[in-house]
Coordinates of C-alpha atoms and ligand atoms in Angstrom, one line a residue:
X1 CA 0.0 0.0 0.0
X2 CA 1.2 3.5 -0.8
X3 CA 1.5 5.6 2.3
X4 CA -0.5 8.8 2.5
X5 CA 2.6 10.6 3.9
X6 CA 4.2 10.4 0.5
X7 CA 1.6 11.9 -1.8
X8 CA 2.0 11.9 -5.5
X9 CA 2.5 15.5 -6.7
X10 CA -0.4 17.2 -8.4
X11 CA 0.5 18.4 -11.9
X12 CA -1.4 19.9 -14.7
X13 CA -2.7 17.4 -17.3
X14 CA -1.3 17.8 -20.8
X15 CA -4.6 16.5 -22.1
X16 CA -7.2 17.7 -19.6
X17 CA -10.2 17.0 -21.8
X18 CA -9.2 13.5 -22.8
X19 CA -10.4 10.3 -21.2
X20 CA -9.8 6.7 -22.5
X21 CA -10.4 6.4 -26.2
X22 CA -13.9 5.3 -27.1
X23 CA -12.6 2.2 -29.0
X24 CA -11.0 0.9 -25.8
X25 CA -14.0 1.8 -23.7
X26 CA -16.5 0.0 -26.0
X27 CA -14.3 -3.1 -26.4
X28 CA -14.1 -3.4 -22.6
X29 CA -17.9 -3.0 -22.3
X30 CA -18.5 -5.5 -25.0
X31 CA -16.2 -8.0 -23.3
X32 CA -17.8 -7.4 -19.9
X33 CA -21.3 -8.1 -21.3
X34 CA -20.3 -10.8 -23.7
X35 CA -21.6 -8.6 -26.5
X36 CA -20.7 -9.1 -30.2
X37 CA -18.1 -6.5 -30.7
X38 CA -18.8 -4.5 -33.9
X39 CA -17.4 -1.4 -32.2
X40 CA -13.6 -1.0 -32.4
X41 CA -12.4 -1.6 -36.0
X42 CA -10.6 -5.0 -36.2
X43 CA -11.1 -8.3 -38.0
X44 CA -12.3 -11.3 -35.9
X45 CA -10.8 -13.7 -38.5
X46 CA -7.3 -14.9 -38.7
X47 CA -4.6 -13.4 -40.9
X48 CA -3.0 -15.5 -43.7
X49 CA -0.9 -18.4 -42.3
X50 CA 1.6 -17.6 -45.1
X51 CA 2.3 -14.2 -43.5
X52 CA 2.7 -15.8 -40.1
X53 CA 5.2 -18.4 -41.6
X54 CA 7.2 -15.5 -43.1
X55 CA 7.4 -13.7 -39.8
X56 CA 8.3 -17.0 -38.1
X57 CA 11.0 -17.7 -40.6
X58 CA 12.4 -14.3 -40.0
X59 CA 12.6 -14.9 -36.3
X60 CA 14.2 -18.3 -36.8
X61 CA 16.7 -16.7 -39.2
X62 CA 17.7 -14.5 -36.3
X63 CA 16.3 -11.2 -37.5
X64 CA 15.7 -10.3 -33.9
X65 CA 17.9 -7.3 -33.2
X66 CA 17.2 -3.6 -33.9
X67 CA 16.5 -2.9 -37.6
X68 CA 17.6 0.4 -39.1
X69 CA 15.9 3.3 -37.5
X70 CA 13.6 4.0 -40.6
X71 CA 12.8 0.3 -41.1
X72 CA 14.4 -2.5 -43.1
X73 CA 15.4 -1.6 -46.7
X74 CA 13.5 -4.5 -48.2
X75 CA 10.2 -3.4 -46.7
X76 CA 10.7 0.3 -47.6
X77 CA 11.6 -0.8 -51.2
X78 CA 8.5 -2.9 -51.4
X79 CA 6.3 0.0 -50.2
X80 CA 8.0 2.4 -52.7
X81 CA 7.3 -0.1 -55.6
X82 CA 3.7 -0.6 -54.5
X83 CA 3.0 3.1 -54.3
X84 CA 4.7 3.7 -57.7
X85 CA 2.6 0.9 -59.3
X86 CA -0.7 2.0 -57.8
X87 CA -0.5 5.7 -57.6
X88 CA 2.4 6.7 -59.9
X89 CA 4.6 8.5 -57.4
X90 CA 8.2 7.5 -56.8
X91 CA 9.2 7.8 -53.2
X92 CA 12.9 7.2 -52.4
X93 CA 12.9 4.3 -50.0
X94 CA 16.1 5.6 -48.3
X95 CA 14.9 9.1 -47.6
X96 CA 11.2 9.2 -48.0
X97 CA 9.6 6.2 -46.3
X98 CA 9.6 5.2 -42.6
X99 CA 8.1 2.2 -40.9
X100 CA 6.0 3.1 -37.9
X101 CA 4.3 1.3 -35.0
X102 CA 0.9 1.6 -36.7
X103 CA -1.0 4.4 -38.3
X104 CA -1.7 6.3 -35.0
X105 CA 2.0 6.6 -34.2
X106 CA 2.7 7.8 -37.7
X107 CA 0.0 10.5 -37.3
X108 CA 1.3 11.6 -33.9
X109 CA 4.9 11.7 -35.1
X110 CA 4.1 13.6 -38.3
X111 CA 2.1 16.2 -36.3
X112 CA 4.9 16.6 -33.6
X113 CA 7.5 17.0 -36.4
X114 CA 5.9 20.0 -38.1
X115 CA 3.4 21.7 -35.8
X116 CA 4.8 24.3 -33.4
X117 CA 3.0 26.1 -30.6
X118 CA 0.5 28.5 -32.0
X119 CA 0.3 26.8 -35.4
X120 CA -3.2 26.0 -36.7
X121 CA -4.2 22.5 -37.9
X122 CA -7.4 22.0 -39.9
X123 CA -9.3 18.8 -39.4
X124 CA -12.6 17.7 -40.9
X125 CA -15.1 16.3 -38.4
X126 CA -16.2 13.7 -37.8
X127 CA -12.5 12.9 -37.4
X128 CA -10.5 10.0 -35.9
X129 CA -10.1 10.7 -32.3
X130 CA -6.3 10.8 -32.2
X131 CA -5.9 13.8 -34.4
X132 CA -6.9 16.5 -31.9
X133 CA -4.9 15.2 -28.8
X134 CA -1.8 14.9 -31.1
X135 CA -2.2 18.5 -32.2
X136 CA -2.7 19.5 -28.5
X137 CA 0.5 17.8 -27.5
X138 CA 2.4 19.7 -30.2
X139 CA 0.9 23.0 -28.8
X140 CA -1.1 23.5 -32.0
X141 CA -4.6 24.9 -32.3
X142 CA -7.2 22.6 -33.9
X143 CA -9.5 24.3 -36.4
X144 CA -12.4 21.9 -37.1
X145 CA -14.7 22.1 -40.1
X146 CA -17.6 19.6 -40.7
X147 CA -18.3 17.2 -43.5
X148 CA -21.6 18.1 -45.2
X149 CA -24.3 15.3 -44.9
X150 CA -26.4 15.4 -48.1
X151 CA -30.0 14.3 -47.6
X152 CA -32.8 13.1 -49.8
X153 CA -36.4 14.2 -49.7
X154 CA -37.1 11.9 -46.7
X155 CA -34.2 13.5 -44.8
X156 CA -32.0 10.4 -45.1
X157 CA -28.3 10.9 -45.7
X158 CA -27.3 9.6 -49.2
X159 CA -23.7 10.9 -49.3
X160 CA -21.2 13.3 -47.8
X161 CA -19.6 16.3 -49.3
X162 CA -16.5 18.2 -48.4
X163 CA -17.1 21.6 -46.8
X164 CA -15.1 23.7 -49.4
X165 CA -16.4 27.1 -48.3
X166 CA -15.6 26.3 -44.6
X167 CA -12.2 24.9 -45.6
X168 CA -11.4 28.1 -47.6
X169 CA -12.3 30.2 -44.6
X170 CA -10.4 28.0 -42.1
X171 CA -7.1 28.2 -44.0
X172 CA -4.9 31.2 -43.3
X173 CA -1.2 32.0 -43.0
X174 CA -1.1 30.3 -39.6
X175 CA -2.3 27.0 -41.0
X176 CA 0.6 24.6 -40.8
X177 CA -1.2 21.4 -41.6
X178 CA -4.5 20.1 -43.0
X179 CA -5.4 16.6 -42.0
X180 CA -7.5 14.6 -44.5
X181 CA -8.7 11.0 -44.3
X182 CA -9.7 9.0 -47.3
X183 CA -11.4 6.5 -47.2
X184 CA -13.0 8.2 -44.2
X185 CA -13.5 6.8 -40.8
X186 CA -16.4 6.6 -39.8
X187 CA -18.5 7.5 -42.9
X188 CA -16.6 5.7 -45.6
X189 CA -16.6 8.8 -47.7
X190 CA -13.8 8.9 -50.3
X191 CA -12.0 11.8 -51.9
X192 CA -12.2 12.0 -55.7
X193 CA -9.3 13.2 -57.9
X194 CA -11.2 16.5 -58.4
X195 CA -11.3 17.0 -54.6
X196 CA -7.5 16.7 -54.5
X197 CA -7.4 19.4 -57.3
X198 CA -9.6 21.7 -55.2
X199 CA -7.4 21.1 -52.2
X200 CA -4.3 21.9 -54.3
X201 CA -6.0 25.2 -55.3
X202 CA -6.5 26.1 -51.6
X203 CA -2.9 25.5 -50.6
X204 CA -1.0 26.6 -53.7
X205 CA 1.7 29.1 -52.9
X206 CA 1.4 28.6 -49.1
X207 CA 3.6 26.8 -46.6
X208 CA 0.7 24.6 -45.5
X209 CA 1.4 20.9 -45.3
X210 CA -1.0 18.0 -45.7
X211 CA -1.4 14.8 -43.7
X212 CA -3.3 12.2 -45.6
X213 CA -4.6 9.3 -43.5
X214 CA -5.2 6.5 -46.0
X215 CA -5.2 3.4 -43.8
X216 CA -8.3 2.1 -45.5
X217 CA -6.8 2.6 -49.0
X218 CA -7.6 -0.9 -50.2
X219 CA -11.2 -1.0 -49.2
X220 CA -13.0 1.1 -51.8
X221 CA -16.2 -0.5 -53.2
X222 CA -18.5 -0.5 -56.2
X223 CA -15.8 0.0 -58.8
X224 CA -14.7 3.3 -57.3
X225 CA -11.0 4.0 -57.0
X226 CA -8.9 5.3 -54.1
X227 CA -7.5 8.8 -54.9
X228 CA -4.2 8.7 -52.9
X229 CA -2.4 11.9 -52.1
X230 CA 0.5 10.1 -53.8
X231 CA -1.4 10.2 -57.1
X232 CA -1.4 14.0 -57.0
X233 CA 2.2 15.2 -57.7
X234 CA 1.6 18.8 -56.5
X235 CA 0.0 17.7 -53.2
X236 CA 2.4 14.8 -52.7
X237 CA 5.2 17.4 -52.6
X238 CA 3.8 18.8 -49.3
X239 CA 2.2 15.7 -47.8
X240 CA 2.7 13.0 -45.2
X241 CA 1.0 9.8 -46.5
X242 CA 0.0 7.4 -43.7
X243 CA -1.0 3.8 -44.1
X244 CA -1.3 0.7 -42.0
X245 CA -0.4 -3.0 -42.6
X246 CA -2.8 -3.9 -39.8
X247 CA -5.8 -2.8 -41.8
X248 CA -4.6 -4.3 -45.1
X249 CA -3.4 -7.7 -43.8
X250 CA -5.8 -8.3 -40.9
X251 CA -3.1 -7.8 -38.2
X252 CA -4.2 -4.8 -36.3
X253 CA -2.5 -6.1 -33.2
X254 CA 0.9 -6.1 -34.8
X255 CA 0.8 -2.3 -34.8
X256 CA 2.8 -1.7 -37.9
X257 CA 2.4 0.8 -40.7
X258 CA 4.3 3.4 -42.6
X259 CA 4.6 7.0 -43.5
X260 CA 5.8 8.4 -46.9
X261 CA 6.7 12.0 -47.5
X262 CA 9.2 14.2 -49.4
X263 CA 12.7 14.0 -48.1
X264 CA 12.7 17.4 -46.4
X265 CA 9.5 16.4 -44.4
X266 CA 10.7 12.9 -43.7
X267 CA 14.0 14.2 -42.3
X268 CA 12.0 16.1 -39.6
X269 CA 9.7 13.1 -39.2
X270 CA 12.6 10.8 -38.4
X271 CA 14.0 13.3 -35.9
X272 CA 10.9 12.7 -33.8
X273 CA 10.4 9.1 -34.7
X274 CA 13.9 8.0 -33.5
X275 CA 13.2 9.4 -30.0
X276 CA 9.6 8.3 -29.9
X277 CA 9.7 4.6 -30.8
X278 CA 13.2 4.6 -32.3
X279 CA 12.2 1.7 -34.6
X280 CA 9.7 -1.0 -35.1
X281 CA 10.0 -4.7 -34.5
X282 CA 12.3 -6.5 -37.0
X283 CA 10.8 -9.9 -37.8
X284 CA 7.4 -8.5 -38.8
X285 CA 9.2 -6.2 -41.1
X286 CA 10.9 -9.1 -42.8
X287 CA 7.7 -11.1 -43.0
X288 CA 5.7 -8.1 -44.4
X289 CA 8.5 -7.3 -46.9
X290 CA 8.1 -10.8 -48.4
X291 CA 4.3 -10.9 -48.2
X292 CA 4.0 -7.5 -49.9
X293 CA 5.6 -8.9 -53.0
X294 CA 2.3 -10.5 -54.0
X295 CA -0.2 -7.8 -55.0
X296 CA -3.1 -10.2 -54.8
X297 CA -2.9 -9.8 -51.1
X298 CA -4.1 -6.3 -51.2
X299 CA -5.8 -6.1 -54.6
X300 CA -8.4 -8.6 -53.5
X301 CA -9.3 -6.8 -50.4
X302 CA -12.0 -4.5 -51.9
X303 CA -14.0 -7.5 -53.2
X304 CA -13.5 -9.3 -50.0
X305 CA -14.9 -6.5 -47.9
X306 CA -17.5 -5.5 -50.3
X307 CA -19.1 -9.0 -50.0
X308 CA -19.1 -8.5 -46.2
X309 CA -20.6 -5.1 -46.5
X310 CA -23.4 -6.3 -48.8
X311 CA -24.2 -9.2 -46.5
X312 CA -24.3 -7.0 -43.5
X313 CA -26.4 -4.3 -45.2
X314 CA -28.9 -6.9 -46.5
X315 CA -29.4 -8.1 -42.9
X316 CA -29.6 -4.5 -41.5
X317 CA -32.5 -3.8 -43.9
X318 CA -34.6 -6.1 -41.7
X319 CA -34.1 -4.0 -38.7
X320 CA -35.5 -0.6 -37.9
X321 CA -32.1 1.0 -38.3
X322 CA -31.6 3.3 -41.3
X323 CA -28.6 2.6 -43.4
X324 CA -26.2 5.3 -44.3
X325 CA -24.0 5.0 -47.4
X326 CA -20.9 2.7 -47.0
X327 CA -18.8 3.3 -50.1
X328 CA -15.4 2.4 -48.5
X329 CA -13.6 1.3 -45.3
X330 CA -14.9 -1.5 -43.1
X331 CA -17.5 0.6 -41.4
X332 CA -21.3 0.9 -41.7
X333 CA -23.1 3.8 -40.1
X334 CA -26.7 3.6 -39.2
X335 CA -29.3 6.0 -37.8
X336 CA -31.4 4.7 -34.9
X337 CA -33.7 7.6 -34.4
X338 CA -36.6 6.0 -36.3
X339 CA -36.8 2.9 -34.1
X340 CA -40.1 2.4 -32.5
X341 CA -38.8 2.3 -28.9
X342 CA -37.9 4.9 -26.3
X343 CA -34.2 4.4 -26.8
X344 CA -34.5 6.1 -30.2
X345 CA -34.4 9.3 -28.2
X346 CA -31.1 8.5 -26.4
X347 CA -27.9 10.3 -27.2
X348 CA -25.4 8.3 -29.3
X349 CA -23.1 7.3 -26.4
X350 CA -26.0 6.1 -24.2
X351 CA -27.6 4.3 -27.1
X352 CA -24.3 2.4 -27.8
X353 CA -24.1 1.5 -24.1
X354 CA -27.7 0.3 -24.1
X355 CA -27.1 -1.6 -27.4
X356 CA -24.1 -3.3 -25.9
X357 CA -25.5 -4.2 -22.5
X358 CA -29.1 -5.0 -23.4
X359 CA -29.1 -6.1 -27.1
X360 CA -25.6 -7.6 -27.0
X361 CA -24.0 -5.8 -30.0
X362 CA -21.3 -3.1 -29.5
X363 CA -21.1 -0.1 -31.7
X364 CA -19.3 3.3 -31.7
X365 CA -21.1 6.6 -31.3
X366 CA -20.2 8.8 -34.2
X367 CA -20.4 11.7 -31.7
X368 CA -17.1 10.5 -30.4
X369 CA -15.5 11.7 -33.6
X370 CA -16.3 15.3 -32.7
X371 CA -14.7 17.5 -30.0
X372 CA -18.0 18.8 -29.0
X373 CA -20.3 15.8 -29.5
X374 CA -22.7 16.5 -32.4
X375 CA -25.8 14.3 -32.0
X376 CA -27.1 13.1 -35.3
X377 CA -28.5 9.7 -34.1
X378 CA -25.8 7.8 -35.9
X379 CA -23.6 4.9 -34.7
X380 CA -20.9 3.0 -36.4
X381 CA -20.6 -0.8 -36.9
X382 CA -17.4 -2.6 -38.1
X383 CA -18.2 -5.4 -40.5
X384 CA -14.7 -6.8 -40.7
X385 CA -16.1 -10.0 -39.2
X386 CA -16.7 -13.6 -40.1
X387 CA -20.1 -14.2 -41.6
X388 CA -21.2 -16.1 -38.5
X389 CA -20.4 -13.1 -36.3
X390 CA -22.3 -10.8 -38.6
X391 CA -25.2 -13.2 -38.7
X392 CA -25.3 -13.5 -34.9
X393 CA -25.2 -9.7 -34.5
X394 CA -27.9 -9.3 -37.1
X395 CA -30.2 -11.7 -35.3
X396 CA -29.8 -9.6 -32.2
X397 CA -30.3 -6.3 -34.1
X398 CA -33.4 -7.7 -35.8
X399 CA -35.1 -7.7 -32.3
X400 CA -34.9 -3.9 -32.3
Ligands
LIG501 N1 -9.1 2.8 -36.1 C1 -9.9 1.9 -35.3 C2 -11.3 2.3 -35.3 O1 -11.7 3.4 -35.7 C3 -9.4 1.9 -33.9 C4 -8.0 2.1 -33.6 C5 -7.8 2.1 -32.1 O2 -8.6 1.5 -31.3 N2 -6.8 2.7 -31.7 O3 -12.1 1.5 -34.8

């Protein structure tokens, strides 16, 4: 027992408004109540045994000491080739690509490497919950604009639009960084090539950088294509591109991803990275470097997840939940406000708690993607699950 006579000093919190991330909170609640966890985004099916064998082989081959700070050459080269083939931009693997401990670390490190106290950073809400605290820790000021929900005559959301007028107003000489996210978590909205052109118009001639979070890059459905920042030479010259092997290869627990950026930006990124994580575990880098050689492993992902999306959407149509569009990512948002039960009036966080504890299906309130919760009666499900998991969840949701 700690003695009262030796109290821990009181000190000001660096993140006074931050609690535990909603993904952790909802996963814990799901596990406590044995609910089916469609909250936090992760697959419930195994990754490819071939990938595990390749990591295993790397361990047995004694690749178990520190790798180079930026990551092993073979993996950086593989990433450079993949980006070149898919998006037509040639990053130099030596100076422009760094392996990170997942997308979230890449985002935090990128922000810490370029945002100084007093700088402004523009984000588009709803936004992944790590952006704002990362900006806070850098001493930056978050300027949030909101995605525009486009509605049909019945008032149902049929798509999302980028808030160009608000973006134009938000950007000024203090804007150090603009964070974009395509495919978007939680709405699945994707940027088109013309959107990148418009963004380029907004930042041309300024010193504003871009951070493009593209961790769901290979999950774009219905014949649409991912418009990577790397496919836009003018923007690529001022952008950090973030991606994640966890999402692409069903290994979210391995916490491994990468950041690509022009050499001058990457030089600053690595200054922070080396004192943050220093480097990322070696055998997984060797395994991934080999696995990456086969493009089928990521090119088949869109069809794989589109089938899951369609299956889940078909089942949801037999519930009182209203489907929002799900054009990309592994998330499906639904509106619960038309349910014929008192819970339809709950706020999103309370509804998710109720759904988890009473119906047995965990979801994420979309309000958690806003600094000041915006209540639109929308929650997010993750459909990166085996068919039997989705079926069991649908059976429970059909009781709504
Ligand atoms: N990106 C994942 C999601 O949106 C969660 C990542 C995490 O829990 N840190 O569900």
